[in-house]
């Protein structure tokens, strides 16, 4: 930005400033504004760029863990349902034997 400004000022003394130096200065000002607003985010992104493969791998690992957790929950729910059905069956069997005493006799 400073270089573009000095270039404009140097050329301004010699002859009228053209289009290109003004555009260069405008782009420099815009770049400076963007860096002021988003500088921290850009810096964090640049710092994390070397670790991108590790971050992606971690994300895939978390996704696999989530899928495994869902599978375990479904299996546990199925096992609980089977256990409840078994208990209900046994309870009915016991109550039936109590309600019908000595049918064999």
CSV table of N, CA, C and O in Angstrom, one decimal:
chain,number,residue,atom,x,y,z
A,1,UNK,N,0.8,-1.2,0.0
A,1,UNK,CA,0.0,0.0,0.0
A,1,UNK,C,0.9,1.2,0.0
A,1,UNK,O,0.6,2.2,-0.7
A,2,UNK,N,1.9,1.2,0.8
A,2,UNK,CA,2.8,2.4,0.9
A,2,UNK,C,3.5,2.6,-0.4
A,2,UNK,O,3.7,3.7,-0.9
A,3,UNK,N,4.0,1.5,-1.0
A,3,UNK,CA,4.7,1.6,-2.3
A,3,UNK,C,3.8,2.2,-3.4
A,3,UNK,O,4.2,3.0,-4.2
A,4,UNK,N,2.5,1.7,-3.4
A,4,UNK,CA,1.6,2.2,-4.4
A,4,UNK,C,1.3,3.7,-4.2
A,4,UNK,O,1.3,4.5,-5.1
A,5,UNK,N,1.2,4.1,-2.9
A,5,UNK,CA,1.0,5.5,-2.6
A,5,UNK,C,2.2,6.4,-3.0
A,5,UNK,O,2.0,7.5,-3.6
A,6,UNK,N,3.4,5.9,-2.7
A,6,UNK,CA,4.6,6.7,-3.1
A,6,UNK,C,4.7,6.8,-4.6
A,6,UNK,O,5.2,7.8,-5.1
A,7,UNK,N,4.4,5.7,-5.3
A,7,UNK,CA,4.4,5.7,-6.8
A,7,UNK,C,3.5,6.8,-7.3
A,7,UNK,O,3.8,7.6,-8.2
A,8,UNK,N,2.3,6.9,-6.8
A,8,UNK,CA,1.3,7.9,-7.2
A,8,UNK,C,1.9,9.3,-6.9
A,8,UNK,O,1.8,10.2,-7.8
A,9,UNK,N,2.4,9.5,-5.8
A,9,UNK,CA,2.9,10.8,-5.4
A,9,UNK,C,4.1,11.2,-6.2
A,9,UNK,O,4.2,12.4,-6.6
A,10,UNK,N,5.0,10.3,-6.5
A,10,UNK,CA,6.1,10.6,-7.3
A,10,UNK,C,5.7,10.9,-8.8
A,10,UNK,O,6.2,11.9,-9.3
A,11,UNK,N,4.8,10.2,-9.3
A,11,UNK,CA,4.4,10.4,-10.7
A,11,UNK,C,3.5,11.7,-10.8
A,11,UNK,O,3.4,12.3,-11.8
A,12,UNK,N,2.8,12.0,-9.7
A,12,UNK,CA,1.9,13.2,-9.7
A,12,UNK,C,2.7,14.5,-9.9
A,12,UNK,O,2.2,15.4,-10.5
A,13,UNK,N,3.9,14.5,-9.4
A,13,UNK,CA,4.8,15.7,-9.5
A,13,UNK,C,5.2,15.9,-10.9
A,13,UNK,O,5.4,17.0,-11.4
A,14,UNK,N,5.5,14.8,-11.6
A,14,UNK,CA,6.0,14.9,-13.0
A,14,UNK,C,4.9,15.1,-14.0
A,14,UNK,O,5.0,16.0,-14.9
A,15,UNK,N,3.8,14.3,-13.9
A,15,UNK,CA,2.7,14.5,-14.9
A,15,UNK,C,1.4,14.0,-14.2
A,15,UNK,O,1.5,13.4,-13.1
A,16,UNK,N,0.3,14.2,-14.8
A,16,UNK,CA,-1.0,13.7,-14.1
A,16,UNK,C,-1.0,12.2,-13.9
A,16,UNK,O,-0.4,11.5,-14.7
A,17,UNK,N,-1.6,11.8,-12.8
A,17,UNK,CA,-1.6,10.4,-12.4
A,17,UNK,C,-2.5,9.7,-13.4
A,17,UNK,O,-3.6,10.1,-13.7
A,18,UNK,N,-2.1,8.5,-13.9
A,18,UNK,CA,-2.8,7.7,-14.8
A,18,UNK,C,-3.8,6.8,-14.0
A,18,UNK,O,-3.9,6.8,-12.8
A,19,UNK,N,-4.4,6.0,-14.8
A,19,UNK,CA,-5.4,5.0,-14.3
A,19,UNK,C,-4.8,3.9,-13.5
A,19,UNK,O,-5.3,3.5,-12.4
A,20,UNK,N,-3.7,3.3,-14.0
A,20,UNK,CA,-3.1,2.2,-13.4
A,20,UNK,C,-2.6,2.4,-11.9
A,20,UNK,O,-2.9,1.6,-11.0
A,21,UNK,N,-1.9,3.5,-11.7
A,21,UNK,CA,-1.5,3.8,-10.3
A,21,UNK,C,-2.6,3.9,-9.3
A,21,UNK,O,-2.6,3.5,-8.2
A,22,UNK,N,-3.7,4.6,-9.8
A,22,UNK,CA,-4.9,4.7,-8.9
A,22,UNK,C,-5.5,3.4,-8.6
A,22,UNK,O,-6.0,3.1,-7.5
A,23,UNK,N,-5.6,2.5,-9.6
A,23,UNK,CA,-6.2,1.2,-9.4
A,23,UNK,C,-5.3,0.4,-8.5
A,23,UNK,O,-5.8,-0.3,-7.6
A,24,UNK,N,-4.0,0.5,-8.7
A,24,UNK,CA,-3.1,-0.2,-7.8
A,24,UNK,C,-3.2,0.3,-6.3
A,24,UNK,O,-3.3,-0.6,-5.4
A,25,UNK,N,-3.3,1.6,-6.1
A,25,UNK,CA,-3.5,2.1,-4.8
A,25,UNK,C,-4.9,1.6,-4.2
A,25,UNK,O,-5.0,1.2,-3.1
A,26,UNK,N,-5.9,1.7,-5.0
A,26,UNK,CA,-7.2,1.2,-4.6
A,26,UNK,C,-7.2,-0.2,-4.2
A,26,UNK,O,-7.8,-0.6,-3.1
A,27,UNK,N,-6.6,-1.0,-5.0
A,27,UNK,CA,-6.5,-2.5,-4.6
A,27,UNK,C,-5.7,-2.7,-3.4
A,27,UNK,O,-6.0,-3.5,-2.5
A,28,UNK,N,-4.6,-1.9,-3.2
A,28,UNK,CA,-3.8,-2.0,-2.0
A,28,UNK,C,-4.7,-1.6,-0.7
A,28,UNK,O,-4.6,-2.2,0.3
A,29,UNK,N,-5.5,-0.5,-0.9
A,29,UNK,CA,-6.3,-0.1,0.2
A,29,UNK,C,-7.3,-1.2,0.6
A,29,UNK,O,-7.6,-1.6,1.7
A,30,UNK,N,-7.9,-1.8,-0.5
A,30,UNK,CA,-8.9,-2.9,-0.3
A,30,UNK,C,-8.2,-4.1,0.4
A,30,UNK,O,-8.8,-4.7,1.3
A,31,UNK,N,-7.0,-4.4,-0.1
A,31,UNK,CA,-6.3,-5.5,0.5
A,31,UNK,C,-6.0,-5.3,2.0
A,31,UNK,O,-6.2,-6.2,2.9
A,32,UNK,N,-5.6,-4.1,2.3
A,32,UNK,CA,-5.3,-3.7,3.7
A,32,UNK,C,-6.6,-3.8,4.5
A,32,UNK,O,-6.5,-4.3,5.7
A,33,UNK,N,-7.7,-3.3,4.0
A,33,UNK,CA,-9.0,-3.4,4.8
A,33,UNK,C,-9.4,-4.8,5.0
A,33,UNK,O,-9.8,-5.2,6.1
A,34,UNK,N,-9.2,-5.7,4.0
A,34,UNK,CA,-9.6,-7.1,4.2
A,34,UNK,C,-8.7,-7.7,5.2
A,34,UNK,O,-9.1,-8.5,6.1
A,35,UNK,N,-7.4,-7.4,5.2
A,35,UNK,CA,-6.5,-8.0,6.2
A,35,UNK,C,-6.8,-7.5,7.6
A,35,UNK,O,-6.6,-8.2,8.6
A,36,UNK,N,-7.2,-6.2,7.7
A,36,UNK,CA,-7.6,-5.7,9.0
A,36,UNK,C,-8.8,-6.4,9.6
A,36,UNK,O,-8.9,-6.8,10.8
A,37,UNK,N,-9.8,-6.7,8.7
A,37,UNK,CA,-11.0,-7.3,9.1
A,37,UNK,C,-10.9,-8.8,9.3
A,37,UNK,O,-11.3,-9.4,10.3
A,38,UNK,N,-10.2,-9.5,8.3
A,38,UNK,CA,-10.1,-11.0,8.4
A,38,UNK,C,-8.7,-11.5,8.6
A,38,UNK,O,-8.5,-12.6,8.4
A,39,UNK,N,-7.9,-10.6,9.1
A,39,UNK,CA,-6.5,-11.0,9.3
A,39,UNK,C,-6.3,-12.2,10.2
A,39,UNK,O,-5.5,-13.1,9.9
A,40,UNK,N,-7.0,-12.2,11.4
A,40,UNK,CA,-6.9,-13.3,12.3
A,40,UNK,C,-7.3,-14.7,11.6
A,40,UNK,O,-6.6,-15.7,11.8
A,41,UNK,N,-8.4,-14.6,10.9
A,41,UNK,CA,-8.9,-15.8,10.3
A,41,UNK,C,-7.9,-16.3,9.2
A,41,UNK,O,-7.7,-17.5,9.1
A,42,UNK,N,-7.4,-15.4,8.5
A,42,UNK,CA,-6.4,-15.8,7.4
A,42,UNK,C,-5.1,-16.4,8.1
A,42,UNK,O,-4.6,-17.4,7.6
A,43,UNK,N,-4.7,-15.8,9.2
A,43,UNK,CA,-3.5,-16.2,9.9
A,43,UNK,C,-3.8,-17.7,10.5
A,43,UNK,O,-2.9,-18.5,10.3
A,44,UNK,N,-5.0,-17.9,11.1
A,44,UNK,CA,-5.3,-19.2,11.6
A,44,UNK,C,-5.3,-20.2,10.5
A,44,UNK,O,-4.9,-21.4,10.7
A,45,UNK,N,-5.9,-19.8,9.4
A,45,UNK,CA,-6.0,-20.8,8.2
A,45,UNK,C,-4.6,-21.1,7.7
A,45,UNK,O,-4.3,-22.3,7.4
A,46,UNK,N,-3.8,-20.1,7.6
A,46,UNK,CA,-2.4,-20.4,7.2
A,46,UNK,C,-1.6,-21.3,8.1
A,46,UNK,O,-0.8,-22.1,7.7
A,47,UNK,N,-1.9,-21.1,9.4
A,47,UNK,CA,-1.2,-21.9,10.4
A,47,UNK,C,-1.7,-23.3,10.4
A,47,UNK,O,-0.9,-24.2,10.7
A,48,UNK,N,-3.0,-23.5,10.2
A,48,UNK,CA,-3.5,-24.8,10.2
A,48,UNK,C,-3.4,-25.6,8.9
A,48,UNK,O,-3.7,-26.8,8.9
A,49,UNK,N,-3.0,-24.9,7.9
A,49,UNK,CA,-2.8,-25.5,6.6
A,49,UNK,C,-1.9,-26.8,6.6
A,49,UNK,O,-2.3,-27.8,6.0
A,50,UNK,N,-0.7,-26.7,7.2
A,50,UNK,CA,0.1,-27.9,7.3
A,50,UNK,C,-0.6,-29.1,8.0
A,50,UNK,O,-0.3,-30.3,7.7
A,51,UNK,N,-1.5,-28.8,8.9
A,51,UNK,CA,-2.1,-29.9,9.7
A,51,UNK,C,-3.4,-30.3,9.0
A,51,UNK,O,-4.2,-31.1,9.6
A,52,UNK,N,-3.7,-29.8,7.9
A,52,UNK,CA,-5.0,-30.2,7.2
A,52,UNK,C,-5.2,-31.7,7.0
A,52,UNK,O,-6.3,-32.2,7.3
A,53,UNK,N,-4.2,-32.5,6.6
A,53,UNK,CA,-4.5,-33.9,6.5
A,53,UNK,C,-4.8,-34.5,7.9
A,53,UNK,O,-5.7,-35.4,7.9
A,54,UNK,N,-4.2,-34.1,8.9
A,54,UNK,CA,-4.5,-34.6,10.2
A,54,UNK,C,-5.9,-34.2,10.7
A,54,UNK,O,-6.6,-35.0,11.3
A,55,UNK,N,-6.3,-33.0,10.4
A,55,UNK,CA,-7.6,-32.5,10.8
A,55,UNK,C,-8.7,-33.4,10.0
A,55,UNK,O,-9.7,-33.8,10.6
A,56,UNK,N,-8.4,-33.6,8.7
A,56,UNK,CA,-9.3,-34.4,7.9
A,56,UNK,C,-9.4,-35.8,8.4
A,56,UNK,O,-10.5,-36.4,8.5
A,57,UNK,N,-8.3,-36.4,8.8
A,57,UNK,CA,-8.3,-37.7,9.4
A,57,UNK,C,-9.0,-37.8,10.7
A,57,UNK,O,-9.8,-38.7,10.9
A,58,UNK,N,-8.9,-36.8,11.5
A,58,UNK,CA,-9.6,-36.7,12.8
A,58,UNK,C,-11.1,-36.6,12.5
A,58,UNK,O,-11.9,-37.3,13.2
A,59,UNK,N,-11.5,-35.8,11.5
A,59,UNK,CA,-12.9,-35.7,11.2
A,59,UNK,C,-13.5,-37.1,10.7
A,59,UNK,O,-14.6,-37.5,11.1
A,60,UNK,N,-12.7,-37.8,9.9
A,60,UNK,CA,-13.2,-39.1,9.5
A,60,UNK,C,-13.3,-40.1,10.7
A,60,UNK,O,-14.2,-40.9,10.7
A,61,UNK,N,-12.3,-40.0,11.6
A,61,UNK,CA,-12.3,-40.8,12.8
A,61,UNK,C,-13.5,-40.5,13.6
A,61,UNK,O,-14.2,-41.5,14.2
A,62,UNK,N,-13.9,-39.3,13.8
A,62,UNK,CA,-15.1,-38.9,14.6
A,62,UNK,C,-16.3,-39.4,13.9
A,62,UNK,O,-17.2,-39.9,14.6
A,63,UNK,N,-16.4,-39.3,12.6
A,63,UNK,CA,-17.5,-39.8,11.8
A,63,UNK,C,-17.7,-41.3,12.0
A,63,UNK,O,-18.8,-41.8,12.3
A,64,UNK,N,-16.6,-42.0,11.9
A,64,UNK,CA,-16.6,-43.5,12.1
A,64,UNK,C,-17.0,-43.8,13.5
A,64,UNK,O,-17.8,-44.8,13.7
A,65,UNK,N,-16.6,-43.1,14.5
A,65,UNK,CA,-16.9,-43.3,15.9
A,65,UNK,C,-18.4,-43.1,16.1
A,65,UNK,O,-19.1,-43.8,16.8
A,66,UNK,N,-19.0,-42.1,15.4
A,66,UNK,CA,-20.4,-41.8,15.5
A,66,UNK,C,-21.2,-42.9,14.9
A,66,UNK,O,-22.2,-43.3,15.5
A,67,UNK,N,-20.8,-43.4,13.8
A,67,UNK,CA,-21.5,-44.5,13.1
A,67,UNK,C,-21.4,-45.8,14.0
A,67,UNK,O,-22.4,-46.5,14.2
A,68,UNK,N,-20.3,-46.0,14.6
A,68,UNK,CA,-20.1,-47.2,15.5
A,68,UNK,C,-21.1,-47.0,16.7
A,68,UNK,O,-21.7,-48.0,17.2
A,69,UNK,N,-21.1,-45.8,17.2
A,69,UNK,CA,-22.0,-45.6,18.4
A,69,UNK,C,-23.5,-45.8,18.0
A,69,UNK,O,-24.2,-46.4,18.8
A,70,UNK,N,-23.9,-45.4,16.8
A,70,UNK,CA,-25.3,-45.7,16.4
A,70,UNK,C,-25.5,-47.2,16.3
A,70,UNK,O,-26.6,-47.7,16.7
A,71,UNK,N,-24.5,-47.9,15.8
A,71,UNK,CA,-24.7,-49.4,15.6
A,71,UNK,C,-24.8,-50.1,17.0
A,71,UNK,O,-25.6,-51.0,17.2
A,72,UNK,N,-24.0,-49.6,17.9
A,72,UNK,CA,-24.0,-50.2,19.3
A,72,UNK,C,-25.4,-49.9,19.9
A,72,UNK,O,-26.0,-50.8,20.6
A,73,UNK,N,-25.9,-48.7,19.8
A,73,UNK,CA,-27.2,-48.3,20.4
A,73,UNK,C,-28.3,-49.2,19.8
A,73,UNK,O,-29.2,-49.7,20.5
A,74,UNK,N,-28.3,-49.4,18.5
A,74,UNK,CA,-29.3,-50.3,17.8
A,74,UNK,C,-29.2,-51.7,18.4
A,74,UNK,O,-30.2,-52.3,18.6
A,75,UNK,N,-28.0,-52.2,18.5
A,75,UNK,CA,-27.8,-53.5,19.0
A,75,UNK,C,-28.3,-53.6,20.5
A,75,UNK,O,-28.9,-54.6,20.9
A,76,UNK,N,-27.9,-52.6,21.3
A,76,UNK,CA,-28.4,-52.6,22.7
A,76,UNK,C,-29.9,-52.6,22.8
A,76,UNK,O,-30.5,-53.3,23.6
A,77,UNK,N,-30.5,-51.7,21.9
A,77,UNK,CA,-32.0,-51.6,21.9
A,77,UNK,C,-32.6,-53.0,21.5
A,77,UNK,O,-33.6,-53.4,22.1
A,78,UNK,N,-32.0,-53.6,20.6
A,78,UNK,CA,-32.5,-55.0,20.1
A,78,UNK,C,-32.4,-56.0,21.3
A,78,UNK,O,-33.3,-56.8,21.5
A,79,UNK,N,-31.2,-55.9,22.0
A,79,UNK,CA,-31.0,-56.9,23.1
A,79,UNK,C,-32.0,-56.6,24.2
A,79,UNK,O,-32.5,-57.5,24.8
A,80,UNK,N,-32.2,-55.3,24.5
A,80,UNK,CA,-33.2,-55.0,25.6
A,80,UNK,C,-34.6,-55.5,25.2
A,80,UNK,O,-35.3,-56.0,26.0
A,81,UNK,N,-35.0,-55.3,23.9
A,81,UNK,CA,-36.3,-55.7,23.5
A,81,UNK,C,-36.4,-57.2,23.6
A,81,UNK,O,-37.4,-57.7,24.1
A,82,UNK,N,-35.4,-58.0,23.2
A,82,UNK,CA,-35.4,-59.4,23.4
A,82,UNK,C,-35.5,-59.8,24.8
A,82,UNK,O,-36.2,-60.8,25.2
A,83,UNK,N,-34.8,-59.1,25.7
A,83,UNK,CA,-34.8,-59.5,27.1
A,83,UNK,C,-36.2,-59.2,27.7
A,83,UNK,O,-36.7,-60.0,28.5
A,84,UNK,N,-36.8,-58.1,27.3
A,84,UNK,CA,-38.1,-57.8,27.8
A,84,UNK,C,-39.1,-58.8,27.3
A,84,UNK,O,-40.0,-59.3,28.1
A,85,UNK,N,-39.0,-59.2,26.0
A,85,UNK,CA,-39.9,-60.3,25.5
A,85,UNK,C,-39.8,-61.6,26.2
A,85,UNK,O,-40.7,-62.3,26.5
A,86,UNK,N,-38.5,-61.9,26.5
A,86,UNK,CA,-38.2,-63.1,27.3
A,86,UNK,C,-38.8,-63.1,28.7
A,86,UNK,O,-39.4,-64.1,29.1
A,87,UNK,N,-38.7,-62.0,29.3
A,87,UNK,CA,-39.3,-61.8,30.7
A,87,UNK,C,-40.8,-61.9,30.6
A,87,UNK,O,-41.4,-62.5,31.5
A,88,UNK,N,-41.4,-61.2,29.7
A,88,UNK,CA,-42.8,-61.3,29.5
A,88,UNK,C,-43.3,-62.7,29.3
A,88,UNK,O,-44.3,-63.2,29.9
A,89,UNK,N,-42.6,-63.4,28.4
A,89,UNK,CA,-42.9,-64.8,28.1
A,89,UNK,C,-42.8,-65.7,29.4
A,89,UNK,O,-43.7,-66.5,29.7
A,90,UNK,N,-41.8,-65.5,30.2
A,90,UNK,CA,-41.6,-66.3,31.4
A,90,UNK,C,-42.7,-65.9,32.4
A,90,UNK,O,-43.2,-66.8,33.1
A,91,UNK,N,-43.0,-64.6,32.5
A,91,UNK,CA,-44.0,-64.2,33.5
A,91,UNK,C,-45.4,-64.8,33.1
A,91,UNK,O,-46.1,-65.3,33.9
A,92,UNK,N,-45.7,-64.8,31.8
A,92,UNK,CA,-46.9,-65.4,31.3
A,92,UNK,C,-47.0,-66.9,31.7
A,92,UNK,O,-48.0,-67.5,32.1
A,93,UNK,N,-45.8,-67.5,31.5
A,93,UNK,CA,-45.7,-69.0,31.7
A,93,UNK,C,-45.9,-69.3,33.2
A,93,UNK,O,-46.7,-70.2,33.6
A,94,UNK,N,-45.4,-68.4,34.0
A,94,UNK,CA,-45.5,-68.6,35.5
A,94,UNK,C,-47.0,-68.3,35.9
A,94,UNK,O,-47.6,-69.1,36.7
A,95,UNK,N,-47.5,-67.2,35.4
A,95,UNK,CA,-48.9,-66.9,35.8
A,95,UNK,C,-49.9,-68.0,35.2
A,95,UNK,O,-50.9,-68.3,35.9
A,96,UNK,N,-49.6,-68.5,34.1
A,96,UNK,CA,-50.5,-69.6,33.5
A,96,UNK,C,-50.4,-70.8,34.4
A,96,UNK,O,-51.4,-71.5,34.7
A,97,UNK,N,-49.2,-71.1,34.9
A,97,UNK,CA,-49.1,-72.3,35.7
A,97,UNK,C,-49.7,-72.1,37.1
A,97,UNK,O,-50.2,-73.0,37.7
A,98,UNK,N,-49.8,-70.8,37.5
A,98,UNK,CA,-50.5,-70.5,38.8
A,98,UNK,C,-52.0,-70.6,38.6
A,98,UNK,O,-52.7,-71.1,39.5
A,99,UNK,N,-52.4,-70.0,37.5
A,99,UNK,CA,-53.9,-70.0,37.2
A,99,UNK,C,-54.5,-71.4,36.9
A,99,UNK,O,-55.6,-71.6,37.1
A,100,UNK,N,-53.7,-72.3,36.4
A,100,UNK,CA,-54.1,-73.6,36.1
A,100,UNK,C,-53.4,-74.7,37.0
A,100,UNK,O,-52.5,-75.4,36.5
A,101,UNK,N,-53.8,-74.8,38.2
A,101,UNK,CA,-53.1,-75.7,39.1
A,101,UNK,C,-53.5,-77.2,38.7
A,101,UNK,O,-54.6,-77.5,38.4
A,102,UNK,N,-52.5,-78.0,38.8
A,102,UNK,CA,-52.7,-79.5,38.6
A,102,UNK,C,-53.5,-79.9,37.4
A,102,UNK,O,-54.4,-80.7,37.6
A,103,UNK,N,-53.2,-79.4,36.3
A,103,UNK,CA,-53.9,-79.9,35.1
A,103,UNK,C,-53.6,-81.3,34.7
A,103,UNK,O,-54.3,-82.0,34.0
A,104,UNK,N,-52.5,-81.7,35.1
A,104,UNK,CA,-52.0,-83.0,34.8
A,104,UNK,C,-52.8,-84.1,35.6
A,104,UNK,O,-52.8,-85.2,35.2
A,105,UNK,N,-53.3,-83.8,36.7
A,105,UNK,CA,-53.9,-84.8,37.5
A,105,UNK,C,-55.3,-85.2,37.0
A,105,UNK,O,-56.1,-85.1,36.5
